[in-house]
Coordinates of C-alpha atoms in Angstrom, one line a residue:
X1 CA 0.0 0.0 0.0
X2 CA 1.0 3.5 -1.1
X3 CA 2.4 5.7 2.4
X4 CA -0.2 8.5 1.2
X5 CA -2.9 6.0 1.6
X6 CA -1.2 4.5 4.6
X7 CA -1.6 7.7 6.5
X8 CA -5.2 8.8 5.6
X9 CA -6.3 4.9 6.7
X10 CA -4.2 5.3 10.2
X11 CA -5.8 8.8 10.7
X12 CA -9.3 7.6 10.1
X13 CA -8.6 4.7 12.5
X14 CA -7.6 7.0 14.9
X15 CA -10.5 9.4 14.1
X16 CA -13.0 7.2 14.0
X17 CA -11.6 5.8 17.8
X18 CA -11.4 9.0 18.9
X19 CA -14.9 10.0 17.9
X20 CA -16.1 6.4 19.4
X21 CA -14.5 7.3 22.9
X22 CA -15.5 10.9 23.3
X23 CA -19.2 9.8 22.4
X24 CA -19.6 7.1 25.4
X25 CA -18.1 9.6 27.6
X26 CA -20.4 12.3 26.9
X27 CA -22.9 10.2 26.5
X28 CA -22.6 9.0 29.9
X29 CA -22.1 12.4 31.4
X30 CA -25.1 13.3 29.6
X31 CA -27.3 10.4 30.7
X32 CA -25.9 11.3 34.7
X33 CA -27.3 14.9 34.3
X34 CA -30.4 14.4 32.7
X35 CA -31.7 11.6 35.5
X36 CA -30.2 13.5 37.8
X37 CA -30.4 17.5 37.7
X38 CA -34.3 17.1 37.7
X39 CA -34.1 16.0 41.5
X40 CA -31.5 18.6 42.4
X41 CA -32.7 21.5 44.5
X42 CA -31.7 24.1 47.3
X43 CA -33.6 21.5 49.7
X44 CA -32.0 18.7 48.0
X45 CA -28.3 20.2 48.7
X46 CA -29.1 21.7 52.1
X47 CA -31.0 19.2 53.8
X48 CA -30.1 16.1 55.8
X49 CA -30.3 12.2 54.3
X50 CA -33.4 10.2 55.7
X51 CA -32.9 6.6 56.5
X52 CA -36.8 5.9 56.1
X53 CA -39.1 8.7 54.9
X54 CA -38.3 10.1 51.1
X55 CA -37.4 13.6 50.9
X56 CA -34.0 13.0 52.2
X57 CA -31.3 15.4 51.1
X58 CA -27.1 15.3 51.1
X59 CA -26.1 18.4 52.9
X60 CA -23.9 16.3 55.3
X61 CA -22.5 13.9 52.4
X62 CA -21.1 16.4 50.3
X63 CA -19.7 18.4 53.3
X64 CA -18.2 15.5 54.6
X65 CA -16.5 14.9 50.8
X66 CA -15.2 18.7 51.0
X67 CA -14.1 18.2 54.5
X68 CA -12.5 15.1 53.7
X69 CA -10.6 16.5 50.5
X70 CA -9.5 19.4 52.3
X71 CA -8.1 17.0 55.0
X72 CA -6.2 14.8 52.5
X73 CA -4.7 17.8 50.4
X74 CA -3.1 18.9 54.0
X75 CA -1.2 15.4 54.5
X76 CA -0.5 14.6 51.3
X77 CA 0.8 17.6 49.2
X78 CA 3.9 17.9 51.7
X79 CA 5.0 15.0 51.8
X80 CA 4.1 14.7 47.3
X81 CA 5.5 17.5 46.8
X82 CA 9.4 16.5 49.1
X83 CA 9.0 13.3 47.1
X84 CA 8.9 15.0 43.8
X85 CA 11.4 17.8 44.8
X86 CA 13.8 14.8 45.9
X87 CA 13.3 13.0 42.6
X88 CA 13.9 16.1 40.3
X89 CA 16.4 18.2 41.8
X90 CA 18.3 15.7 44.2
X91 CA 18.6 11.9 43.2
X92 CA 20.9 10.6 41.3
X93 CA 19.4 8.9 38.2
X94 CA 20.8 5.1 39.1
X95 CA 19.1 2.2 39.9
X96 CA 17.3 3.3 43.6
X97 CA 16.0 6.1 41.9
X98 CA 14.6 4.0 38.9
X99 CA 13.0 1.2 42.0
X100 CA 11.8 4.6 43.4
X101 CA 9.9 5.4 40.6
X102 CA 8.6 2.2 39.5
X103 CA 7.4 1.6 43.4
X104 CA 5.6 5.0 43.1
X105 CA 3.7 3.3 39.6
X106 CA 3.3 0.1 41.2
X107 CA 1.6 1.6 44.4
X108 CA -0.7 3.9 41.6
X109 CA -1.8 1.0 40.1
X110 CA -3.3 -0.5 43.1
X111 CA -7.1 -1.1 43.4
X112 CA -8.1 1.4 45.9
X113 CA -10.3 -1.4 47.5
X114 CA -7.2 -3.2 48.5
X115 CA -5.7 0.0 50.0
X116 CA -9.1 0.7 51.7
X117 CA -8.5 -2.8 53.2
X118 CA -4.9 -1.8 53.7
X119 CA -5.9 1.2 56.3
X120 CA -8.5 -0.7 57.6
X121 CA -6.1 -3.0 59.1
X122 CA -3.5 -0.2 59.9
X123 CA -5.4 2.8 61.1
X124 CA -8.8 1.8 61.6
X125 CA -7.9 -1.3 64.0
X126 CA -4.3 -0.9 64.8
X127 CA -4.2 2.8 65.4
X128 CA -7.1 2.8 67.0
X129 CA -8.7 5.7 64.6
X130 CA -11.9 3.7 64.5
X131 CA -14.3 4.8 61.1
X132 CA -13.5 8.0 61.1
X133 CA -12.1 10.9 58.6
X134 CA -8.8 11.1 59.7
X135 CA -8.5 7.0 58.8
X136 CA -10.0 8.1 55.6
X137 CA -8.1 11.0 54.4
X138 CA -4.5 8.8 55.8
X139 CA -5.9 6.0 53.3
X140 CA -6.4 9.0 50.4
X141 CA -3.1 10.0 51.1
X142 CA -2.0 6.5 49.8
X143 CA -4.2 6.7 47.1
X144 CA -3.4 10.5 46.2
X145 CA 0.7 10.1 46.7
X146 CA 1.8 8.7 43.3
X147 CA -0.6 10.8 41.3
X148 CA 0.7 14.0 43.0
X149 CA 4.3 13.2 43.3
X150 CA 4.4 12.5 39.4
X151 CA 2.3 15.8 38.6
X152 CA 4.7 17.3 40.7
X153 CA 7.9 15.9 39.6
X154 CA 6.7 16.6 35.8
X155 CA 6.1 20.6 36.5
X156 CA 9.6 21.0 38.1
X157 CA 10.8 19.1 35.2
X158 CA 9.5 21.7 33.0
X159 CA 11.0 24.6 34.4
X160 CA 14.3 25.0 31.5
X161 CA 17.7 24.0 32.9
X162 CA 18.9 27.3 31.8
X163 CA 17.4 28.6 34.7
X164 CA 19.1 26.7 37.2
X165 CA 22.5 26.5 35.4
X166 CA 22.1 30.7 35.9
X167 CA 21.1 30.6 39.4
X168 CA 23.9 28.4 40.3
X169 CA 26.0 30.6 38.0
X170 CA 25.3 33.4 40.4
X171 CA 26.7 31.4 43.4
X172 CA 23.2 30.2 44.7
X173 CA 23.0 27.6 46.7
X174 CA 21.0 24.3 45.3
X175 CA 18.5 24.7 47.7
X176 CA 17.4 28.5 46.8
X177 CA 17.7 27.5 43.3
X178 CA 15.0 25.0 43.9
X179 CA 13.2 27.1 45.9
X180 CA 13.4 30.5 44.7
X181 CA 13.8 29.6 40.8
X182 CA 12.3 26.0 40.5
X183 CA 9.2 25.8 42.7
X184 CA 7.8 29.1 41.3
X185 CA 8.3 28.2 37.5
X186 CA 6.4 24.9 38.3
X187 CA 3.9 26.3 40.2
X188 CA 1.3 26.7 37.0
X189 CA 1.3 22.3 36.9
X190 CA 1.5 22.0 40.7
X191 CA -1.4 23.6 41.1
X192 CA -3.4 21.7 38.3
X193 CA -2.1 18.3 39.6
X194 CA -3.4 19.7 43.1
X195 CA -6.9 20.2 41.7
X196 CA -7.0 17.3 39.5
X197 CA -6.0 15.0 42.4
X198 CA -8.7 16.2 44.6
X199 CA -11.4 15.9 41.8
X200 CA -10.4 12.4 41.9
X201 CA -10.1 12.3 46.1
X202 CA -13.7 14.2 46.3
X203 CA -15.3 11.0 43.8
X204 CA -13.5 7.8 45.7
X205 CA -15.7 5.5 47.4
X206 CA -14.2 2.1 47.9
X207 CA -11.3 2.8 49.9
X208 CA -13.6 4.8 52.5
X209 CA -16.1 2.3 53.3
X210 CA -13.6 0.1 55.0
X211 CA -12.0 3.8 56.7
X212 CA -14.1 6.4 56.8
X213 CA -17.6 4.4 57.5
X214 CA -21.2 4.5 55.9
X215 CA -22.9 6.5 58.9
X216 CA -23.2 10.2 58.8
X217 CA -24.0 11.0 62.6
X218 CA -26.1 14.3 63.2
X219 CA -23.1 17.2 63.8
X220 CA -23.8 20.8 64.9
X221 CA -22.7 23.0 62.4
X222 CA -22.2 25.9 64.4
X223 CA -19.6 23.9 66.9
X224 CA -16.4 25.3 65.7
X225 CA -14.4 22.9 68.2
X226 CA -13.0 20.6 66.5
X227 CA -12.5 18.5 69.6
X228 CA -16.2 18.5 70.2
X229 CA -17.6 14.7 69.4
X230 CA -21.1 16.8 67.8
X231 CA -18.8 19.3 66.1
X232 CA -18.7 19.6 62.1
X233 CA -15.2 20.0 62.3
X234 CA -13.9 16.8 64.4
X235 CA -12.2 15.1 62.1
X236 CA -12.2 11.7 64.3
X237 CA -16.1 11.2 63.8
X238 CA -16.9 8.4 61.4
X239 CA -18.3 10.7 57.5
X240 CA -20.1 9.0 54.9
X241 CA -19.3 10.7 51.8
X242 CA -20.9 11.4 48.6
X243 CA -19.9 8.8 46.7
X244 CA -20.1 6.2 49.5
X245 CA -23.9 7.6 49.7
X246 CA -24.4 6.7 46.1
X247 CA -22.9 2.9 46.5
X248 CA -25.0 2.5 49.8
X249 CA -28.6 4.1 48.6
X250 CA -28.4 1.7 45.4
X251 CA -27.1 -1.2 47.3
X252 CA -29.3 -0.9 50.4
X253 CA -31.5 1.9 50.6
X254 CA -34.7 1.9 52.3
X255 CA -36.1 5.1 51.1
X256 CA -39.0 5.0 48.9
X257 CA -37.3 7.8 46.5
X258 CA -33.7 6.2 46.7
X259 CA -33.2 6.3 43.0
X260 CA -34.0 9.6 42.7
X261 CA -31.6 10.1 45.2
X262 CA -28.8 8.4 43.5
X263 CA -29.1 10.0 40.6
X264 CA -29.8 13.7 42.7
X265 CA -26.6 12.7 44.5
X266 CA -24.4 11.2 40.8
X267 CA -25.4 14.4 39.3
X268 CA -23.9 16.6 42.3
X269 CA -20.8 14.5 42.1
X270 CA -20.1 14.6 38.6
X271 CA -21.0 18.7 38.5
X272 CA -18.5 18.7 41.1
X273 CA -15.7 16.7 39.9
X274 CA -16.2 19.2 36.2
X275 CA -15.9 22.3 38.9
X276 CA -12.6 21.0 40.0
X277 CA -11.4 20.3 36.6
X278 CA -12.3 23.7 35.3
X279 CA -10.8 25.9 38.2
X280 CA -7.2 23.7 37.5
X281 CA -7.8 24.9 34.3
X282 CA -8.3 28.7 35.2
X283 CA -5.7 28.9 37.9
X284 CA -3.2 27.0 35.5
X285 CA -3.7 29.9 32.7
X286 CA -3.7 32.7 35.4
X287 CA -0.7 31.5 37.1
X288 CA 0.9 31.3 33.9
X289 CA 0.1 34.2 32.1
X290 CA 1.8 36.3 35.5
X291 CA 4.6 34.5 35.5
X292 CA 5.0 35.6 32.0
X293 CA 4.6 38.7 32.0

């Protein structure tokens, strides 16, 4: 066959693929939002689930899945973010760095029910953290570490090595290169990887039914101790979260209206998850577009 013929078959192949793929996915993100937005309301969104009566709303899911987020992001990013720095600027590129690397993929390619199971074991039963959302943001730290520390390790990659040979040049130290020079040109994909990962943190379900439990005990939202058992804040009270809401209405709900529930709830999840993807969008463009200027 002719390599002008060749081509235009291998690109409509790919084409056709393409078009195949991008049609089940927004066909499925359109089938979510139309069974779904029709049940979403103010009350929906604000009020509490019912275990009995329809009517039932997810105000304290999808607080407990931005709590729970927010709690992950604050254990994980350090110690992502060292990783990455480590690998980038600091190892030698031998064999431990290359086992490094490939335990990082290995430990992303994990099911997240086995590393639900994992902190189960480990911070549910040997720590003593019972169901709670500490044991479930220390399990989607696991989860979240090789995502980030690759993101991460990719942006400071990025950042020319022009710029390091000249702070180096001007009798910097390593350290203030990396810090000063490094971190800032890489801080357009940090932040997107940041996003992105919580996106993915905010819609996991599996890994916090064994950690962070299927109840969502009654909290007072105006209890700003975090100590306080009844307080919305206490991160050592067990959280059912959005998504684990979703699994346990279809599985096991008793409501009369659970499916309109589950898809109320779906459509919330997957709005939110497109929120999160957008903003790392925005605040990748505005970040850069200042640093260019």
């Amino acid at each position: 066959m002719r390599p002008e013929k060749t081509d235009k078959l291998a690109t409509g192949l790919i084409l056709l693929f393409a078009g195949i793929t991008g049609l089940a996915v927004l066909g499925f993100l359109a089938y979510l939002l139309v069974t779904g937005l029709p049940h979403v309301s103010w009350h929906f969104l604000l009020s509490p689930a019912k275990a009995f009566q329809s009517g039932g709303g997810i105000r304290d899911q999808l607080f407990n899945s931005l709590y729970l987020v927010v709690l992950t992001m604050l254990v994980s990013v350090p110690l992502a973010l060292c990783a990455a720095i480590y690998l980038s600027e600091y190892a030698a590129q031998n064999r431990l760095t290359a086992a490094i690397r490939l335990a990082v993929e290995v430990l992303g390619s994990l099911p997240s029910v086995v590393i639900g199971l994992f902190g189960y074991l480990v911070f549910v039963l040997q720590f003593g953290l019972d169901f709670s959302l500490l044991a479930g943001a220390l399990v989607l730290t696991i989860l979240n570490l090789p995502i980030l520390t690759r993101s991460f390790e990719d942006a400071l990659q990025q950042v020319p090595a022009l710029q390091r040979q000249a702070g180096l040049g001007l009798g910097m130290s390593k350290w203030r290169v990396t810090t000063k020079i490094v971190l800032p040109g890489a801080l357009p994909g940090t932040i997107t990887g940041m996003i992105l990962s919580a996106g993915r943190v905010f819609g996991e379900a599996a890994a916090l039914i064994y950690t962070a439990g299927q109840s969502a005990p009654a909290v007072d939202y105006g209890n700003w101790n975090p100590f306080s058992p009844t307080s919305f804040l206490n991160p050592l009270r067990p959280a059912e979260t959005l998504a684990v809401h979703i699994w346990k209405v279809n599985s096991e709900g008793l409501v009369p209206d659970a499916r309109a529930v589950s898809n109320g709830a779906a459509a919330v999840l997957i709005i939110t998850i497109l929120l999160f993807n957008l903003l790392a969008r925005l605040i990748g463009y505005l970040v850069k577009r200042r640093f260019a200027k």
